[in-house]
Short mmCIF file of C-alpha atoms in Angstrom, two decimals:
data_model
loop_
_atom_site.label_atom_id
_atom_site.label_comp_id
_atom_site.label_asym_id
_atom_site.label_seq_id
_atom_site.Cartn_x
_atom_site.Cartn_y
_atom_site.Cartn_z
CA MET A 449 -35.62 2.35 -1.31
CA SER A 450 -31.86 2.47 -0.78
CA LYS A 451 -29.51 0.52 -2.99
CA GLU A 452 -27.81 -2.48 -1.43
CA VAL A 453 -24.02 -2.73 -1.58
CA ILE A 454 -21.79 -5.63 -0.56
CA VAL A 455 -18.15 -4.83 0.12
CA ILE A 456 -15.67 -7.71 -0.03
CA GLY A 457 -12.79 -7.08 2.34
CA ALA A 458 -12.37 -4.71 5.28
CA GLY A 459 -8.99 -3.33 4.31
CA ILE A 460 -8.63 0.45 4.26
CA GLY A 461 -10.00 0.64 0.68
CA GLY A 462 -13.06 -1.49 1.47
CA LEU A 463 -13.84 0.29 4.73
CA THR A 464 -13.45 3.69 3.07
CA ALA A 465 -15.79 2.76 0.20
CA GLY A 466 -18.30 1.15 2.58
CA ALA A 467 -18.33 4.07 5.01
CA LEU A 468 -18.68 6.69 2.26
CA LEU A 469 -21.53 4.78 0.62
CA ALA A 470 -23.29 4.32 3.95
CA ARG A 471 -22.91 8.06 4.56
CA ARG A 472 -24.62 8.63 1.22
CA GLY A 473 -27.59 6.48 2.19
CA TYR A 474 -26.71 3.09 0.72
CA ASP A 475 -27.46 -0.13 2.57
CA VAL A 476 -23.89 -1.41 3.04
CA THR A 477 -22.62 -4.73 4.34
CA VAL A 478 -18.90 -5.43 4.56
CA TYR A 479 -17.64 -9.04 4.70
CA GLU A 480 -14.10 -9.67 5.91
CA GLN A 481 -12.51 -13.12 5.96
CA ALA A 482 -10.18 -12.26 8.86
CA TYR A 483 -11.40 -11.69 12.40
CA VAL A 484 -9.88 -8.21 12.61
CA PRO A 485 -10.51 -5.41 10.08
CA GLY A 486 -7.69 -3.50 8.44
CA GLY A 487 -6.16 -6.02 6.02
CA CYS A 488 -2.46 -5.29 5.56
CA ALA A 489 -2.90 -2.25 7.83
CA SER A 490 -4.16 -4.26 10.80
CA THR A 491 -2.31 -5.36 13.94
CA PHE A 492 -1.78 -8.28 16.29
CA LYS A 493 -0.80 -8.42 19.97
CA ARG A 494 1.84 -10.50 21.73
CA ARG A 495 3.00 -10.23 25.37
CA GLY A 496 1.96 -6.61 25.69
CA PHE A 497 3.33 -5.58 22.29
CA THR A 498 1.14 -4.36 19.43
CA PHE A 499 2.65 -5.10 16.02
CA ASP A 500 1.57 -3.52 12.75
CA VAL A 501 1.03 -6.37 10.29
CA GLY A 502 2.28 -4.63 7.17
CA ALA A 503 1.78 -0.90 6.65
CA THR A 504 3.52 1.18 9.32
CA GLN A 505 3.11 4.77 8.12
CA VAL A 506 0.32 6.93 6.71
CA ALA A 507 0.17 9.77 4.19
CA GLY A 508 -2.78 12.04 3.45
CA LEU A 509 -3.68 13.22 6.97
CA GLU A 510 -2.79 16.86 6.36
CA PRO A 511 -5.58 19.35 5.46
CA GLY A 512 -6.61 18.56 1.90
CA GLY A 513 -5.07 15.07 2.11
CA ILE A 514 -7.27 12.13 1.17
CA HIS A 515 -7.69 10.75 4.71
CA HIS A 516 -8.41 14.24 6.02
CA ARG A 517 -11.10 14.71 3.35
CA ILE A 518 -12.68 11.32 3.97
CA PHE A 519 -12.76 11.63 7.75
CA ALA A 520 -14.37 15.07 7.39
CA ALA A 521 -17.00 13.62 5.01
CA LEU A 522 -17.75 10.86 7.52
CA ASP A 523 -17.86 13.33 10.43
CA ILE A 524 -15.33 11.33 12.46
CA ASP A 525 -12.20 12.54 14.22
CA LEU A 526 -8.75 12.11 12.78
CA PRO A 527 -6.53 9.86 14.90
CA PRO A 528 -3.66 11.50 16.83
CA VAL A 529 -0.42 11.40 14.84
CA THR A 530 3.12 12.70 14.78
CA PRO A 531 4.95 13.51 11.53
CA CYS A 532 7.88 11.29 10.57
CA ASP A 533 10.99 13.45 10.35
CA PRO A 534 13.05 12.19 8.72
CA ALA A 535 10.56 10.14 6.77
CA CYS A 536 13.28 7.54 6.32
CA ALA A 537 16.98 7.13 7.08
CA VAL A 538 18.64 5.16 4.28
CA PHE A 539 21.92 3.29 4.78
CA LEU A 540 23.78 2.18 1.66
CA PRO A 541 26.30 -0.71 1.73
CA GLY A 542 29.35 -0.09 3.89
CA GLU A 543 28.11 3.32 5.04
CA THR A 544 27.48 4.31 8.66
CA GLN A 545 25.99 7.74 7.96
CA ALA A 546 22.37 7.75 6.80
CA ILE A 547 20.84 9.60 3.89
CA ASN A 548 18.02 11.37 5.74
CA VAL A 549 14.82 12.09 3.82
CA TRP A 550 13.81 15.20 5.77
CA ARG A 551 10.27 16.56 5.93
CA ASP A 552 11.49 20.14 5.64
CA ARG A 553 11.97 20.87 1.94
CA LYS A 554 15.09 23.00 2.37
CA LYS A 555 16.74 20.46 4.65
CA TRP A 556 15.97 17.69 2.16
CA GLN A 557 17.37 19.79 -0.68
CA GLN A 558 20.58 20.39 1.27
CA GLU A 559 20.80 16.70 2.15
CA ARG A 560 20.46 15.45 -1.40
CA GLN A 561 22.89 18.05 -2.74
CA LYS A 562 25.44 16.88 -0.18
CA GLN A 563 24.78 13.19 -0.83
CA PHE A 564 24.43 13.35 -4.63
CA PRO A 565 26.42 16.29 -6.04
CA GLY A 566 25.32 17.40 -9.49
CA SER A 567 21.89 15.75 -9.27
CA GLU A 568 19.78 18.82 -8.39
CA PRO A 569 18.31 19.31 -11.92
CA PHE A 570 16.89 15.77 -11.69
CA TRP A 571 15.32 16.51 -8.29
CA GLN A 572 13.92 19.81 -9.55
CA LEU A 573 12.21 17.94 -12.39
CA LEU A 574 10.66 15.55 -9.87
CA ALA A 575 9.49 18.51 -7.78
CA LYS A 576 7.77 20.15 -10.76
CA LEU A 577 6.11 16.90 -11.78
CA PHE A 578 5.02 16.28 -8.19
CA GLN A 579 3.35 19.68 -7.84
CA ALA A 580 1.44 19.25 -11.11
CA SER A 581 0.49 15.63 -10.38
CA TRP A 582 -0.58 16.39 -6.80
CA LYS A 583 -2.90 19.20 -7.91
CA PHE A 584 -4.27 16.97 -10.67
CA GLN A 585 -4.98 14.08 -8.27
CA GLY A 586 -6.62 16.49 -5.83
CA ARG A 587 -9.22 17.26 -8.50
CA ASP A 588 -10.33 13.60 -8.40
CA PRO A 589 -9.67 12.38 -11.95
CA VAL A 590 -10.88 8.92 -12.91
CA LEU A 591 -7.98 6.82 -14.16
CA PRO A 592 -8.01 4.78 -16.23
CA PRO A 593 -11.30 5.92 -17.83
CA ARG A 594 -13.69 3.24 -19.06
CA ASN A 595 -16.75 5.18 -20.22
CA LEU A 596 -17.81 8.72 -21.19
CA TRP A 597 -18.48 9.79 -17.60
CA ASP A 598 -15.01 8.67 -16.60
CA VAL A 599 -13.51 10.55 -19.54
CA TRP A 600 -15.39 13.68 -18.52
CA GLN A 601 -14.10 13.45 -14.93
CA LEU A 602 -10.58 13.03 -16.26
CA THR A 603 -10.99 15.96 -18.68
CA THR A 604 -12.37 18.33 -16.04
CA ALA A 605 -9.41 17.55 -13.77
CA LEU A 606 -6.94 18.70 -16.42
CA ARG A 607 -5.48 22.20 -16.25
CA LEU A 608 -2.74 24.04 -18.11
CA ASP A 609 -0.31 23.11 -15.32
CA THR A 610 -1.06 19.43 -15.99
CA LEU A 611 0.46 19.72 -19.45
CA ILE A 612 3.98 19.66 -18.01
CA THR A 613 3.46 15.98 -17.19
CA VAL A 614 2.40 14.90 -20.69
CA PRO A 615 5.90 14.54 -22.23
CA PHE A 616 6.91 12.34 -19.29
CA THR A 617 3.94 9.96 -19.33
CA LEU A 618 5.89 7.14 -20.99
CA MET A 619 9.15 7.71 -19.15
CA THR A 620 10.67 5.74 -16.29
CA VAL A 621 12.95 7.08 -13.57
CA GLY A 622 15.84 5.39 -15.35
CA ASP A 623 14.99 7.38 -18.48
CA ALA A 624 15.08 10.63 -16.51
CA LEU A 625 18.46 9.72 -15.01
CA ARG A 626 19.81 9.17 -18.52
CA LEU A 627 18.33 12.52 -19.59
CA TYR A 628 20.45 14.27 -16.96
CA GLY A 629 23.54 12.10 -17.42
CA LEU A 630 23.09 10.51 -13.99
CA TYR A 631 22.33 6.92 -14.89
CA ASP A 632 25.87 5.74 -14.10
CA ASN A 633 25.82 7.39 -10.66
CA GLN A 634 25.66 4.11 -8.73
CA ARG A 635 25.02 5.69 -5.34
CA LEU A 636 22.11 7.81 -6.56
CA LYS A 637 20.57 5.02 -8.59
CA THR A 638 20.87 2.57 -5.68
CA PHE A 639 19.19 5.05 -3.34
CA LEU A 640 16.35 5.49 -5.83
CA ASP A 641 16.08 1.73 -6.40
CA LEU A 642 15.70 1.21 -2.65
CA GLN A 643 13.09 3.91 -2.12
CA LEU A 644 11.10 3.04 -5.23
CA LYS A 645 11.04 -0.67 -4.48
CA LEU A 646 9.43 0.27 -1.18
CA TYR A 647 6.77 2.51 -2.75
CA SER A 648 6.22 1.09 -6.23
CA GLN A 649 7.39 -2.54 -5.95
CA VAL A 650 9.88 -2.06 -8.79
CA ASN A 651 13.21 -0.28 -9.26
CA ALA A 652 14.17 2.94 -11.03
CA ASP A 653 14.45 1.29 -14.44
CA GLU A 654 10.83 0.12 -14.24
CA THR A 655 9.00 2.71 -12.12
CA ALA A 656 6.87 5.20 -14.05
CA LEU A 657 8.43 8.65 -13.63
CA LEU A 658 5.11 10.36 -12.82
CA TYR A 659 4.40 7.85 -10.06
CA ALA A 660 7.92 8.24 -8.67
CA ALA A 661 7.55 12.02 -8.52
CA THR A 662 4.61 11.62 -6.16
CA ALA A 663 6.06 8.72 -4.16
CA LEU A 664 9.34 10.55 -3.57
CA GLY A 665 7.77 13.99 -3.03
CA VAL A 666 4.97 13.19 -0.60
CA SER A 667 7.39 12.97 2.36
CA GLN A 668 7.93 16.76 2.44
CA GLU A 669 5.80 19.56 3.87
CA PRO A 670 2.99 20.51 3.54
CA GLN A 671 2.41 16.81 2.93
CA GLY A 672 4.27 14.18 4.92
CA LEU A 673 4.31 10.70 6.36
CA TYR A 674 2.79 10.17 9.79
CA HIS A 675 3.14 7.83 12.76
CA LEU A 676 -0.19 6.91 14.36
CA GLN A 677 -0.55 6.94 18.12
CA GLY A 678 -1.49 3.41 19.24
CA SER A 679 -1.07 1.46 16.01
CA MET A 680 -2.14 1.33 12.38
CA GLN A 681 -5.31 -0.36 13.64
CA VAL A 682 -6.55 3.06 14.75
CA LEU A 683 -7.11 4.02 11.11
CA SER A 684 -9.37 1.06 10.31
CA ASP A 685 -11.13 1.33 13.68
CA ARG A 686 -12.09 4.93 12.90
CA LEU A 687 -13.38 3.88 9.48
CA VAL A 688 -15.43 1.09 11.08
CA GLU A 689 -16.85 3.76 13.40
CA GLY A 690 -17.78 5.85 10.37
CA LEU A 691 -19.33 2.84 8.63
CA GLU A 692 -21.48 1.84 11.60
CA GLN A 693 -22.36 5.42 12.52
CA HIS A 694 -24.09 5.73 9.16
CA GLY A 695 -25.86 2.38 9.30
CA GLY A 696 -23.34 0.09 7.60
CA LYS A 697 -22.60 -3.39 8.92
CA LEU A 698 -19.32 -5.31 9.22
CA PHE A 699 -19.09 -9.10 9.49
CA THR A 700 -15.64 -10.51 10.18
CA GLY A 701 -14.78 -14.18 9.73
CA HIS A 702 -16.80 -14.29 6.47
CA SER A 703 -15.09 -15.16 3.19
CA VAL A 704 -16.63 -14.41 -0.21
CA GLU A 705 -16.10 -17.45 -2.42
CA LYS A 706 -17.80 -16.52 -5.69
CA ILE A 707 -19.40 -13.60 -7.55
CA GLU A 708 -22.19 -14.13 -10.08
CA THR A 709 -24.21 -11.69 -12.21
CA LEU A 710 -27.97 -12.25 -12.26
CA GLU A 711 -30.36 -11.49 -15.12
CA ASN A 712 -31.97 -8.61 -13.20
CA HIS A 713 -28.55 -6.87 -13.10
CA GLN A 714 -28.13 -7.63 -9.45
CA THR A 715 -25.01 -9.44 -8.30
CA LYS A 716 -24.95 -12.56 -6.16
CA VAL A 717 -22.11 -13.49 -3.86
CA ILE A 718 -21.53 -16.80 -2.14
CA ILE A 719 -20.19 -16.35 1.37
CA ARG A 720 -18.59 -18.88 3.70
CA GLN A 721 -18.61 -18.45 7.45
CA ARG A 722 -15.15 -19.50 8.54
CA LYS A 723 -16.06 -20.85 12.00
CA THR A 724 -18.86 -23.13 10.85
CA GLY A 725 -17.85 -23.71 7.23
CA LYS A 726 -21.45 -23.03 6.17
CA THR A 727 -22.12 -21.07 3.00
CA PHE A 728 -24.96 -18.73 2.13
CA THR A 729 -25.80 -16.33 -0.69
CA LYS A 730 -26.57 -12.63 -0.75
CA THR A 731 -27.60 -10.35 -3.59
CA ALA A 732 -26.85 -6.67 -4.00
CA ASP A 733 -27.16 -3.87 -6.52
CA HIS A 734 -23.42 -3.29 -6.35
CA VAL A 735 -20.42 -5.25 -5.15
CA VAL A 736 -17.17 -3.50 -4.23
CA ALA A 737 -14.19 -5.85 -4.06
CA ASN A 738 -11.27 -4.71 -1.91
CA VAL A 739 -8.98 -7.53 -3.00
CA PRO A 740 -5.97 -7.90 -5.31
CA VAL A 741 -7.05 -8.22 -8.92
CA GLN A 742 -5.43 -11.68 -8.93
CA ASN A 743 -7.97 -12.72 -6.29
CA LEU A 744 -10.86 -11.08 -8.08
CA VAL A 745 -10.54 -13.07 -11.31
CA LYS A 746 -10.71 -16.29 -9.28
CA MET A 747 -13.96 -15.19 -7.66
CA ILE A 748 -15.84 -14.21 -10.82
CA ASP A 749 -18.07 -16.87 -12.29
CA GLY A 750 -18.16 -16.89 -16.09
CA LEU A 751 -14.71 -15.71 -17.11
CA ARG A 752 -15.13 -17.51 -20.43
CA LYS A 753 -17.26 -14.64 -21.73
CA PRO A 754 -15.24 -12.53 -24.24
CA ARG A 755 -14.75 -9.36 -22.15
CA LEU A 756 -14.02 -11.34 -19.02
CA ASN A 757 -11.60 -13.54 -20.90
CA LEU A 758 -9.63 -10.47 -21.98
CA TYR A 759 -9.62 -9.27 -18.38
CA GLN A 760 -8.29 -12.64 -17.25
CA GLN A 761 -5.58 -12.52 -19.91
CA ARG A 762 -4.52 -9.03 -18.75
CA VAL A 763 -4.21 -10.23 -15.17
CA ASP A 764 -2.35 -13.39 -16.20
CA LYS A 765 0.21 -11.30 -18.08
CA LEU A 766 1.00 -9.07 -15.09
CA PRO A 767 4.58 -9.53 -13.86
CA GLU A 768 4.83 -11.67 -10.74
CA ALA A 769 4.19 -9.57 -7.64
CA SER A 770 6.46 -9.68 -4.60
CA GLY A 771 5.82 -11.14 -1.19
CA ALA A 772 7.32 -10.07 2.12
CA PHE A 773 9.39 -11.68 4.82
CA VAL A 774 8.76 -9.78 8.05
CA ILE A 775 10.35 -10.22 11.46
CA TYR A 776 8.54 -8.77 14.47
CA LEU A 777 10.62 -8.04 17.56
CA GLY A 778 9.57 -6.82 20.99
CA VAL A 779 12.68 -5.33 22.57
CA THR A 780 13.89 -3.33 25.54
CA ASP A 781 14.64 0.33 24.98
CA GLU A 782 18.35 -0.45 25.30
CA ALA A 783 18.21 -2.19 21.92
CA ILE A 784 17.42 1.07 20.12
CA PRO A 785 20.12 3.69 19.46
CA LYS A 786 19.46 7.18 20.78
CA ASN A 787 17.60 9.51 18.38
CA CYS A 788 16.73 6.54 16.17
CA PRO A 789 14.46 7.58 13.26
CA PRO A 790 11.03 5.90 13.12
CA HIS A 791 11.81 4.33 9.72
CA LEU A 792 15.11 3.07 8.33
CA GLN A 793 16.18 1.29 5.19
CA PHE A 794 19.33 -0.81 4.87
CA LEU A 795 21.04 -2.28 1.81
CA TYR A 796 23.86 -4.67 2.65
CA ASP A 797 25.41 -5.58 -0.70
CA TYR A 798 25.49 -3.61 -3.96
CA ASP A 799 25.66 -6.82 -5.95
CA GLY A 800 22.62 -8.44 -4.32
CA VAL A 801 18.92 -8.09 -5.04
CA ILE A 802 16.71 -5.56 -3.28
CA GLY A 803 15.00 -8.12 -1.12
CA GLU A 804 15.69 -11.57 0.35
CA ASN A 805 17.23 -9.96 3.46
CA ASN A 806 19.83 -8.05 1.39
CA SER A 807 17.62 -5.01 2.02
CA LEU A 808 15.50 -4.38 5.10
CA PHE A 809 12.89 -1.71 5.79
CA VAL A 810 12.64 -1.15 9.53
CA SER A 811 9.96 0.58 11.62
CA VAL A 812 10.63 1.38 15.27
CA SER A 813 7.95 2.39 17.74
CA LYS A 814 8.35 5.40 20.03
CA LEU A 815 8.34 5.28 23.78
CA GLY A 816 4.80 5.92 24.98
CA ASP A 817 3.10 5.49 21.59
CA GLY A 818 0.95 2.62 22.83
CA ARG A 819 2.71 -0.15 20.94
CA ALA A 820 4.79 -1.55 23.81
CA PRO A 821 4.94 -1.68 27.64
CA ASP A 822 6.89 1.02 29.47
CA GLY A 823 10.59 0.95 28.64
CA GLN A 824 10.09 -1.31 25.64
CA ARG A 825 9.69 -0.93 21.87
CA THR A 826 8.52 -2.79 18.81
CA LEU A 827 10.94 -3.28 15.93
CA ILE A 828 9.53 -4.53 12.63
CA ALA A 829 11.84 -5.36 9.73
CA SER A 830 10.60 -6.44 6.30
CA SER A 831 12.21 -7.58 3.09
CA PHE A 832 10.72 -8.30 -0.31
CA THR A 833 10.82 -11.96 -1.22
CA ASP A 834 9.89 -14.20 -4.12
CA THR A 835 6.61 -15.90 -3.21
CA GLN A 836 7.61 -19.01 -5.16
CA ILE A 837 10.38 -20.02 -2.77
CA TRP A 838 7.87 -20.23 0.11
CA ASN A 839 5.13 -22.13 -1.69
CA ASN A 840 4.98 -25.75 -2.79
CA ILE A 841 7.58 -26.89 -0.26
CA SER A 842 7.20 -29.27 2.66
CA GLU A 843 6.36 -27.98 6.12
CA GLU A 844 9.79 -29.08 7.32
CA LYS A 845 11.56 -27.17 4.55
CA TYR A 846 9.31 -24.17 5.14
CA GLN A 847 10.13 -23.97 8.86
CA GLN A 848 13.82 -24.39 8.11
CA LEU A 849 13.76 -21.58 5.56
CA LYS A 850 11.84 -19.34 7.93
CA GLN A 851 14.43 -19.97 10.65
CA GLU A 852 17.31 -19.24 8.28
CA TYR A 853 15.76 -15.94 7.19
CA SER A 854 15.09 -14.96 10.82
CA ILE A 855 18.66 -15.65 11.92
CA GLU A 856 20.08 -13.73 8.96
CA ALA A 857 17.75 -10.76 9.47
CA ILE A 858 18.59 -10.45 13.17
CA ALA A 859 22.31 -10.75 12.44
CA ARG A 860 22.12 -7.93 9.92
CA LEU A 861 19.94 -5.75 12.15
CA SER A 862 22.45 -6.23 14.94
CA ASN A 863 24.92 -4.10 13.01
CA TYR A 864 22.76 -1.11 14.01
CA PHE A 865 20.57 -2.26 16.90
CA GLN A 866 21.69 -3.94 20.12
CA LEU A 867 19.93 -7.27 19.63
CA ASN A 868 20.74 -10.16 21.94
CA SER A 869 19.07 -12.53 24.40
CA ASN A 870 18.88 -9.75 26.99
CA THR A 871 17.21 -7.15 24.78
CA ILE A 872 14.89 -9.34 22.67
CA ILE A 873 11.71 -10.10 24.63
CA HIS A 874 9.55 -11.46 21.82
CA GLN A 875 10.33 -12.65 18.30
CA GLU A 876 8.26 -14.06 15.44
CA ALA A 877 8.26 -13.94 11.67
CA ALA A 878 5.80 -13.84 8.79
CA THR A 879 6.24 -15.04 5.20
CA PRO A 880 4.08 -15.00 2.08
CA ARG A 881 2.40 -18.11 3.48
CA THR A 882 1.46 -16.14 6.58
CA PHE A 883 0.04 -13.25 4.56
CA ALA A 884 -1.87 -15.66 2.31
CA TYR A 885 -3.50 -17.25 5.37
CA TYR A 886 -4.34 -14.10 7.35
CA THR A 887 -5.10 -11.64 4.54
CA ALA A 888 -6.17 -14.15 1.83
CA ARG A 889 -4.08 -12.27 -0.73
CA ASP A 890 -3.17 -14.52 -3.65
CA LYS A 891 0.17 -16.25 -2.88
CA GLY A 892 0.67 -13.76 -0.05
CA ILE A 893 1.58 -10.92 -2.43
CA VAL A 894 1.91 -7.41 -1.03
CA GLY A 895 1.90 -3.88 -2.38
CA GLY A 896 -0.08 -4.09 -5.59
CA ILE A 897 0.85 -4.79 -9.19
CA GLY A 898 3.93 -2.57 -9.52
CA GLN A 899 3.87 0.99 -10.82
CA ARG A 900 5.40 0.47 -14.23
CA VAL A 901 4.48 2.65 -17.20
CA SER A 902 2.30 -0.21 -18.47
CA THR A 903 0.33 -0.44 -15.21
CA PHE A 904 0.19 3.16 -13.98
CA GLY A 905 -2.41 5.86 -14.53
CA PRO A 906 -4.13 5.65 -17.93
CA PHE A 907 -2.65 2.18 -18.50
CA GLY A 908 -3.56 0.71 -15.11
CA ILE A 909 -6.31 -1.55 -13.76
CA ALA A 910 -9.60 0.32 -13.52
CA THR A 911 -12.04 0.45 -10.62
CA ARG A 912 -14.69 -0.49 -13.19
CA THR A 913 -14.56 -4.19 -14.03
CA PRO A 914 -16.04 -6.00 -17.05
CA VAL A 915 -18.81 -7.29 -14.76
CA LYS A 916 -21.75 -4.93 -14.48
CA ASN A 917 -22.01 -3.31 -11.03
CA LEU A 918 -18.80 -4.96 -9.80
CA TRP A 919 -16.10 -2.52 -8.68
CA LEU A 920 -12.48 -3.05 -7.69
CA VAL A 921 -10.68 -0.95 -5.08
CA GLY A 922 -7.32 -1.36 -3.40
CA ASP A 923 -3.66 -1.42 -4.39
CA SER A 924 -4.26 -3.04 -7.80
CA THR A 925 -5.97 0.15 -9.03
CA HIS A 926 -4.96 3.79 -9.55
CA PRO A 927 -3.13 5.46 -7.85
CA GLY A 928 -1.43 2.45 -6.25
CA GLU A 929 -0.40 1.12 -2.87
CA GLY A 930 -0.48 2.69 0.60
CA THR A 931 -3.45 3.74 2.69
CA ALA A 932 -3.76 7.03 0.82
CA GLY A 933 -3.65 5.32 -2.59
CA VAL A 934 -6.31 2.74 -1.79
CA SER A 935 -8.52 5.46 -0.29
CA TYR A 936 -8.37 7.40 -3.55
CA SER A 937 -9.48 4.27 -5.42
CA ALA A 938 -12.36 3.85 -2.96
CA LEU A 939 -13.47 7.44 -3.50
CA THR A 940 -13.37 6.92 -7.27
CA ALA A 941 -15.57 3.81 -7.07
CA VAL A 942 -18.05 5.58 -4.78
CA ARG A 943 -18.36 8.47 -7.24
CA GLN A 944 -18.86 6.03 -10.13
CA ILE A 945 -21.57 4.15 -8.24
CA GLU A 946 -23.36 7.40 -7.37
CA ASN A 947 -23.26 8.56 -10.98
CA LYS A 948 -24.56 5.21 -12.21
CA ASN A 949 -27.52 5.37 -9.84
CA SER A 950 -28.34 8.97 -10.75
CA ILE A 951 -28.78 8.12 -14.45
#
């Protein structure tokens, strides 16, 4: 008799775990509180435009990449993509020429040497750490380990070339800049702060060096960032296909309210159907939660038990995660400069924070990519924001703040794009409140727990939880945010479940 598995959340991590387990013969049911799968990598449609909710680019589709491996295991086709080149065009305050993060390694080397003279030894260190870390991750280590099997998987993934990373395990990017006498190079540090905030949620002074090496190196060949034809929804749709092809089931509009452990080692979940408000219970041999760890601790019944209490304390001590303010624009092609890169990053003031509209990450659709009617484009601009300023305020104050942020964002974007009443066809905005409602993420947080030394790799949040047969996947766990990162966490949990059932 096959083991029953309940997956909470149909984000990329949950769908990946569910599809892989179904492929391996488990009886899998996925419950998703939204009405569309994909989580922060889903989409919505307005007036002929298809907007990516959050994630707008994908890594890991190249041969040997995590998505490539998973799609092959599920026997489903990879979606059509085009590589992003440059991966990002970064504009620093007062500058009209971009720093282009090219996919070609030699072009990127030439670019950074031109932009940041004297910094090449720092970049060469990152390249060496990236190569070692990438090979290590490709051998599927379990991080952080929580039992002997996990330790064995970690040990067998180690090689002599992994040893180069050991002296840098406790270092931040800021530490490495100091090592090479580059910490006072404001332009370089600002560029790194911008890029790392995007990929790790924190700046150079806080980002773990080993994480940064991967985040900053994955844009170049033979890896790369990719633009999906159609929308980000294609990725989750293919995973749903893989899930259902192998007998798994997906129920949208179903929210898991509580998780309880039963005496027979099964796990019970209480589920609410959003349309009717009715609740019902289901039991399973395993539960895989594709939710932020902040959500998970609120679901678990019995956190007063010693081990669970420690888990709760760990989560409570995590630094406050960021939210996002996002403005979605449907525009005519005239609004977009010729040869505009697919992704751009702007910082407007050196003295301001990276967020709150002082920095904007922009994704622009391509003509004919399925995201907009003929002759039109989508333009999505996001900025990190403090979730606290959007919560616990009146509806009137909320709408006023949302309007102020929208006006400011469009004004700043207009320095590069031609945005006016003639070129803007559709406009709307999302805040942490929006993300909390549609994705159910605690306070509307995005992007995980931040890749600091204290939360990365061996010091991070494990896929194993203190609750027997309850597993956590997603951007709270190793190796971090992004569709590739959450897919690695899903693969880890699947392997742990398989090993547990083989004993």
